[in-house]
XYZ file of N, CA and C in Angstrom:
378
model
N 19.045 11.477 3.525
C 18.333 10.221 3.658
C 17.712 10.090 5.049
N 18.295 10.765 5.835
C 17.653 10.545 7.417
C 16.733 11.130 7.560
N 16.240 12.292 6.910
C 15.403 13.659 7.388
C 14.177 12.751 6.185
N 14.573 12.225 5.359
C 13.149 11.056 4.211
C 12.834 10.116 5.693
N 13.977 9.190 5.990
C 13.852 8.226 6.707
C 12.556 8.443 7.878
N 13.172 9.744 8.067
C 12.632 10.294 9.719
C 10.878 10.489 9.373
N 10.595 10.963 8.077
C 9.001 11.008 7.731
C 8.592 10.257 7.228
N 8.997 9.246 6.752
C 8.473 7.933 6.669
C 8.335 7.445 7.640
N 8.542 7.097 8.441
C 8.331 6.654 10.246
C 7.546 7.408 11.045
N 7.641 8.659 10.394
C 6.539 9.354 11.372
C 5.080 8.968 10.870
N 5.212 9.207 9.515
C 3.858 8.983 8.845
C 3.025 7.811 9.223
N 4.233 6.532 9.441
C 3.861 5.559 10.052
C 3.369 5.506 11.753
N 3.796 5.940 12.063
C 3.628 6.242 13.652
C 2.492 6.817 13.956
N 2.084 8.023 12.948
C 1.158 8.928 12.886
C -0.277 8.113 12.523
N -0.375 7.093 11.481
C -1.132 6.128 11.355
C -1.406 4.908 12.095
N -0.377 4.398 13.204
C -0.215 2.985 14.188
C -1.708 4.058 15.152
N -0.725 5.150 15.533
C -1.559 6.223 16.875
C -3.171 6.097 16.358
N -3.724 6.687 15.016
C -5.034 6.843 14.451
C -5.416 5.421 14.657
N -4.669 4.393 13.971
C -5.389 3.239 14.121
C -5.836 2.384 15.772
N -5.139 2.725 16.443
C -5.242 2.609 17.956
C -6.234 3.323 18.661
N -6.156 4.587 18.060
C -6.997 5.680 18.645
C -8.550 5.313 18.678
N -8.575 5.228 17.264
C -9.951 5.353 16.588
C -10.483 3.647 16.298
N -9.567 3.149 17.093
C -10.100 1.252 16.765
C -10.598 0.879 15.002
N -9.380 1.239 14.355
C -9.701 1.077 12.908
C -9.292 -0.259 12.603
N -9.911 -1.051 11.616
C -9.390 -2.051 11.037
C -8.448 -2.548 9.981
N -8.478 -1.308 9.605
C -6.906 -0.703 8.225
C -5.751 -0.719 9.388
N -4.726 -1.718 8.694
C -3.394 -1.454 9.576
C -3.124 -0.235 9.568
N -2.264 0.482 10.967
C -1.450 1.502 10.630
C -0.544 2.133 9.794
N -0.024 1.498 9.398
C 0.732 1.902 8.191
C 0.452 1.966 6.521
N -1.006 1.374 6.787
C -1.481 1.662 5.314
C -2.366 3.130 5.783
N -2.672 3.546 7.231
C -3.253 4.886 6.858
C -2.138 6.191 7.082
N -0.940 5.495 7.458
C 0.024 6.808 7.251
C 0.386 6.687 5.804
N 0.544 5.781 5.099
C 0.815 5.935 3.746
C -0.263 6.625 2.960
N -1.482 6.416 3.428
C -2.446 7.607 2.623
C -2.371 9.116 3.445
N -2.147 9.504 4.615
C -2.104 10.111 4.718
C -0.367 10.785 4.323
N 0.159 10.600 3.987
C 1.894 10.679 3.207
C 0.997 11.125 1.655
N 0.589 10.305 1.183
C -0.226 10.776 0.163
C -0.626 11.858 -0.057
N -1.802 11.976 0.921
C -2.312 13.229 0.793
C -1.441 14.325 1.259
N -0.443 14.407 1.945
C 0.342 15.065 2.207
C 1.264 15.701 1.000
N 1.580 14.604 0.304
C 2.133 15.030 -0.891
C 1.042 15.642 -1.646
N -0.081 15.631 -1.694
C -0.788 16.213 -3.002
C -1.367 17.261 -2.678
N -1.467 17.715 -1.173
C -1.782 18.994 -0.597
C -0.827 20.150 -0.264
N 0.049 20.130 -0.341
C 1.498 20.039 -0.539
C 2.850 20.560 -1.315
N 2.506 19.785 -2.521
C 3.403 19.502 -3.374
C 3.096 21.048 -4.205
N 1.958 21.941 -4.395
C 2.006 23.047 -5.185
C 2.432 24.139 -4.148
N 2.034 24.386 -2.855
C 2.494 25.240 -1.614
C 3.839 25.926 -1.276
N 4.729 24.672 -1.287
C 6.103 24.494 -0.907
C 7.283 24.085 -1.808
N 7.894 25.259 -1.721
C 8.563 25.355 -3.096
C 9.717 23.879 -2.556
N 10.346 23.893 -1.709
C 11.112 22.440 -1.185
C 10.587 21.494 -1.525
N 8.984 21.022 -1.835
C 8.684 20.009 -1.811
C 9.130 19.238 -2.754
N 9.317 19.305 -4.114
C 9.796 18.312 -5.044
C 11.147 17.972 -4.648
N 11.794 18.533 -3.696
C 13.072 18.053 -3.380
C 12.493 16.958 -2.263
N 11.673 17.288 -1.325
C 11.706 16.209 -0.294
C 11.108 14.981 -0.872
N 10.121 15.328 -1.914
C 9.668 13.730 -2.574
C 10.456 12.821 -2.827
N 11.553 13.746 -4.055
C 12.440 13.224 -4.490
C 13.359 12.321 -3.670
N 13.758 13.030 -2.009
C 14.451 12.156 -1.113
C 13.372 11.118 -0.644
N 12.216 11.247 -0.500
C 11.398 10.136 0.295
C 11.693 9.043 -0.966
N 11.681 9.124 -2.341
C 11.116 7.944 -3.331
C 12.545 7.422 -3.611
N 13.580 8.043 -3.346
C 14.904 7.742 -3.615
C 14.999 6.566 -1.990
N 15.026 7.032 -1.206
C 14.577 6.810 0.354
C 14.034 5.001 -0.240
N 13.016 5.220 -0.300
C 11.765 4.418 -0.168
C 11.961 2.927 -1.160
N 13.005 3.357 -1.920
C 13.146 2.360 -3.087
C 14.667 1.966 -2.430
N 15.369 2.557 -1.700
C 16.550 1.492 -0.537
C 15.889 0.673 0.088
N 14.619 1.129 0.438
C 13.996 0.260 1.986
C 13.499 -0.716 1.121
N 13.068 -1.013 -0.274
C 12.284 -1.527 -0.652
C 13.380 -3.375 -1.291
N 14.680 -2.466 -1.461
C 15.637 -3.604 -1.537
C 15.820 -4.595 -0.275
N 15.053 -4.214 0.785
C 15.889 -4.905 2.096
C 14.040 -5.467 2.637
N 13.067 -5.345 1.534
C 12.140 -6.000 2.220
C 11.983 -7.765 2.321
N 12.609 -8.224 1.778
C 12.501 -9.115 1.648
C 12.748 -10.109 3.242
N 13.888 -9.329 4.169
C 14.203 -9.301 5.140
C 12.828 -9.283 6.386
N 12.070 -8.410 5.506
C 10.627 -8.413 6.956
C 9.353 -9.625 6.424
N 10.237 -10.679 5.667
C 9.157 -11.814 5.395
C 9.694 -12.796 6.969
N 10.543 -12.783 7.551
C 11.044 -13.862 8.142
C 10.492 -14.037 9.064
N 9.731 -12.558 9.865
C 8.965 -12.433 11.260
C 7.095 -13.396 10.682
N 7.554 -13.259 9.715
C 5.922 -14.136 8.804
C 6.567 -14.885 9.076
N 7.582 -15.770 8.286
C 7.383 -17.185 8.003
C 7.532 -17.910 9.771
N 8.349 -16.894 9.910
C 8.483 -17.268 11.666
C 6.771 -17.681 12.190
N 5.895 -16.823 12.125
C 4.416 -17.157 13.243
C 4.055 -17.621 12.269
N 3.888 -18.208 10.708
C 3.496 -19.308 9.968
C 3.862 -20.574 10.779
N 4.783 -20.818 10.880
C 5.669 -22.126 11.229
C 4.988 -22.176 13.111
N 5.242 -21.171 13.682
C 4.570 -21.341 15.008
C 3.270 -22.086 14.883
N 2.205 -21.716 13.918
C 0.956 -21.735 14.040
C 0.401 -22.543 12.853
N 1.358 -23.694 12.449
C 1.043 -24.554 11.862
C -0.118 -25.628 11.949
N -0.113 -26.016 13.374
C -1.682 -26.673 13.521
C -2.766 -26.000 13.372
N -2.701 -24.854 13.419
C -3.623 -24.036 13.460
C -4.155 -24.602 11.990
N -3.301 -23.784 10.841
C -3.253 -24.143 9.583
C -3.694 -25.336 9.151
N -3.777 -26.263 9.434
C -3.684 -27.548 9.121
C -5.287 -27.770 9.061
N -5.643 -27.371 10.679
C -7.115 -27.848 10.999
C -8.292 -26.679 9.791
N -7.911 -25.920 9.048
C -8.314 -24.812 8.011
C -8.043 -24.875 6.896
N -7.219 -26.081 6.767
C -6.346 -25.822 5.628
C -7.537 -25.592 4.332
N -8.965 -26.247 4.323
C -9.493 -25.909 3.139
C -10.155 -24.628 3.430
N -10.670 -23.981 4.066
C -11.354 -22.867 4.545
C -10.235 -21.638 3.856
N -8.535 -21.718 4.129
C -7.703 -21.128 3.715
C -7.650 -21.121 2.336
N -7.735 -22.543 1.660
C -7.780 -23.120 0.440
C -8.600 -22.016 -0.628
N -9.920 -22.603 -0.109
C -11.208 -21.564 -0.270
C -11.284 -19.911 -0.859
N -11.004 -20.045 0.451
C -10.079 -18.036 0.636
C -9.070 -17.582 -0.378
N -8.347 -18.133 -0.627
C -7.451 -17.972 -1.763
C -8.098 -18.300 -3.030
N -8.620 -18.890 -3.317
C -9.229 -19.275 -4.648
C -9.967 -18.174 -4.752
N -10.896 -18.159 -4.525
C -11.920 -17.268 -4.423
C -11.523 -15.584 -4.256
N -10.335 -15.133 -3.574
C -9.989 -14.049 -4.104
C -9.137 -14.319 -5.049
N -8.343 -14.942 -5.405
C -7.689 -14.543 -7.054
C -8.559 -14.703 -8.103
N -10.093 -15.761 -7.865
C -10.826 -15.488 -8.994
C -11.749 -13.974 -8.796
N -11.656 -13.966 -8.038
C -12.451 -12.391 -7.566
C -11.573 -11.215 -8.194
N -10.274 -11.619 -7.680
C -9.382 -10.371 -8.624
C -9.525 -10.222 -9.740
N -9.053 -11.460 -10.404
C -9.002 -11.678 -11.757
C -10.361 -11.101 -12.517
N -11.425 -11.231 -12.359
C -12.762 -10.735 -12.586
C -12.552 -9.147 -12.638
N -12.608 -8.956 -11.776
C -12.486 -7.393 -11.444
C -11.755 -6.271 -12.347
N -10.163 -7.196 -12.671
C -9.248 -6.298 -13.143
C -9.442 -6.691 -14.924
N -10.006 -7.828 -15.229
C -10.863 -7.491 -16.758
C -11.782 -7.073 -16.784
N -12.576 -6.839 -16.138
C -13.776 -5.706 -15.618
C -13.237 -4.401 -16.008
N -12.584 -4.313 -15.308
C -12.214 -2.533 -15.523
C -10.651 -2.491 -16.676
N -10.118 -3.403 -17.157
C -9.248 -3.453 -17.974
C -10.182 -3.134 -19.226
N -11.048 -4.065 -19.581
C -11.993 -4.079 -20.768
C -13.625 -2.425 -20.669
N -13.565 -2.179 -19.358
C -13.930 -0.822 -19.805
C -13.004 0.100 -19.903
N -11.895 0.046 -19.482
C -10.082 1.114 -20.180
C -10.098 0.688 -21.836
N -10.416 -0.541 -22.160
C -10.072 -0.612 -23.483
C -10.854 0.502 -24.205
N -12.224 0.102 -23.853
C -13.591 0.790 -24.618
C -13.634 2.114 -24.484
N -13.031 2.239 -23.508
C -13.184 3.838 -23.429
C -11.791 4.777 -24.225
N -10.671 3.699 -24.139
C -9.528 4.809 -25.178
C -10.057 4.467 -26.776
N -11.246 3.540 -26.892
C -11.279 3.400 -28.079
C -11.867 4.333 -28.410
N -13.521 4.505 -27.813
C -13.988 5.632 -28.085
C -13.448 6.796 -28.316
N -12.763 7.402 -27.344
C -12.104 8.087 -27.532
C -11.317 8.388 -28.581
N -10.232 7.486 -29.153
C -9.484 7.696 -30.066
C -10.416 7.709 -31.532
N -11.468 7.242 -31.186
C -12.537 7.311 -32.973
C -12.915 8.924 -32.966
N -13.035 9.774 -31.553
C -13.300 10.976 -31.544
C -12.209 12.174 -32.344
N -11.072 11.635 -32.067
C -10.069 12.778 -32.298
C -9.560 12.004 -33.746
């Protein structure tokens, strides 16, 4: 579990550094997780170990995932700091939220309803 632990943190680290480096606007840790990604998929046919180390990272990864609930508190913490802030936005925030869940929502029957059409087709083929 330590030697998963230890590359999950790096991967992360490895992505904080790029994002610093290169003044990116993707947090760090969402570009070590793609690059963990691609790591696994460049990878994973090469090295005969590798299905063992996945196996420890996703075994790994699904402990850490029980104890996230724990890294909401440093949020609700600078929520609560920065409450006036909030207040004087509150519809601008309002806004923002509406407008992406109707944006989601759009999107994912968008491409839900061309998945339909297309296993249909498909399945009239075979």
């Amino acid at each position: 579990m330590l030697k998963s632990l230890f590359i999950i943190f790096f991967y992360q680290l490895l992505g904080e550094a790029i994002q610093k480096f290169f003044i990116i606007n993707i947090p760090g840790p969402v570009i070590g997780l793609i690059l963990l990604l691609l790591s696994f998929i460049l990878f994973s046919k090469n090295i005969k170990q590798s299905k063992k180390i996945i196996k420890e990272i996703s075994l790994t990864s699904h402990q850490i995932i029980s104890y996230l609930s724990l890294l909401f508190v440093p949020i609700g913490v600078g929520v609560v700091m920065h409450i006036s802030y909030l207040g004087d936005n509150l519809f601008k925030i309002f806004s923002i939220i509406i407008i992406g869940t109707l944006a989601t929502l759009v999107f994912t029957a968008f491409v839900m309803e061309k998945i339909i059409n297309l296993e249909k087709k498909n399945g009239k083929r075979r």
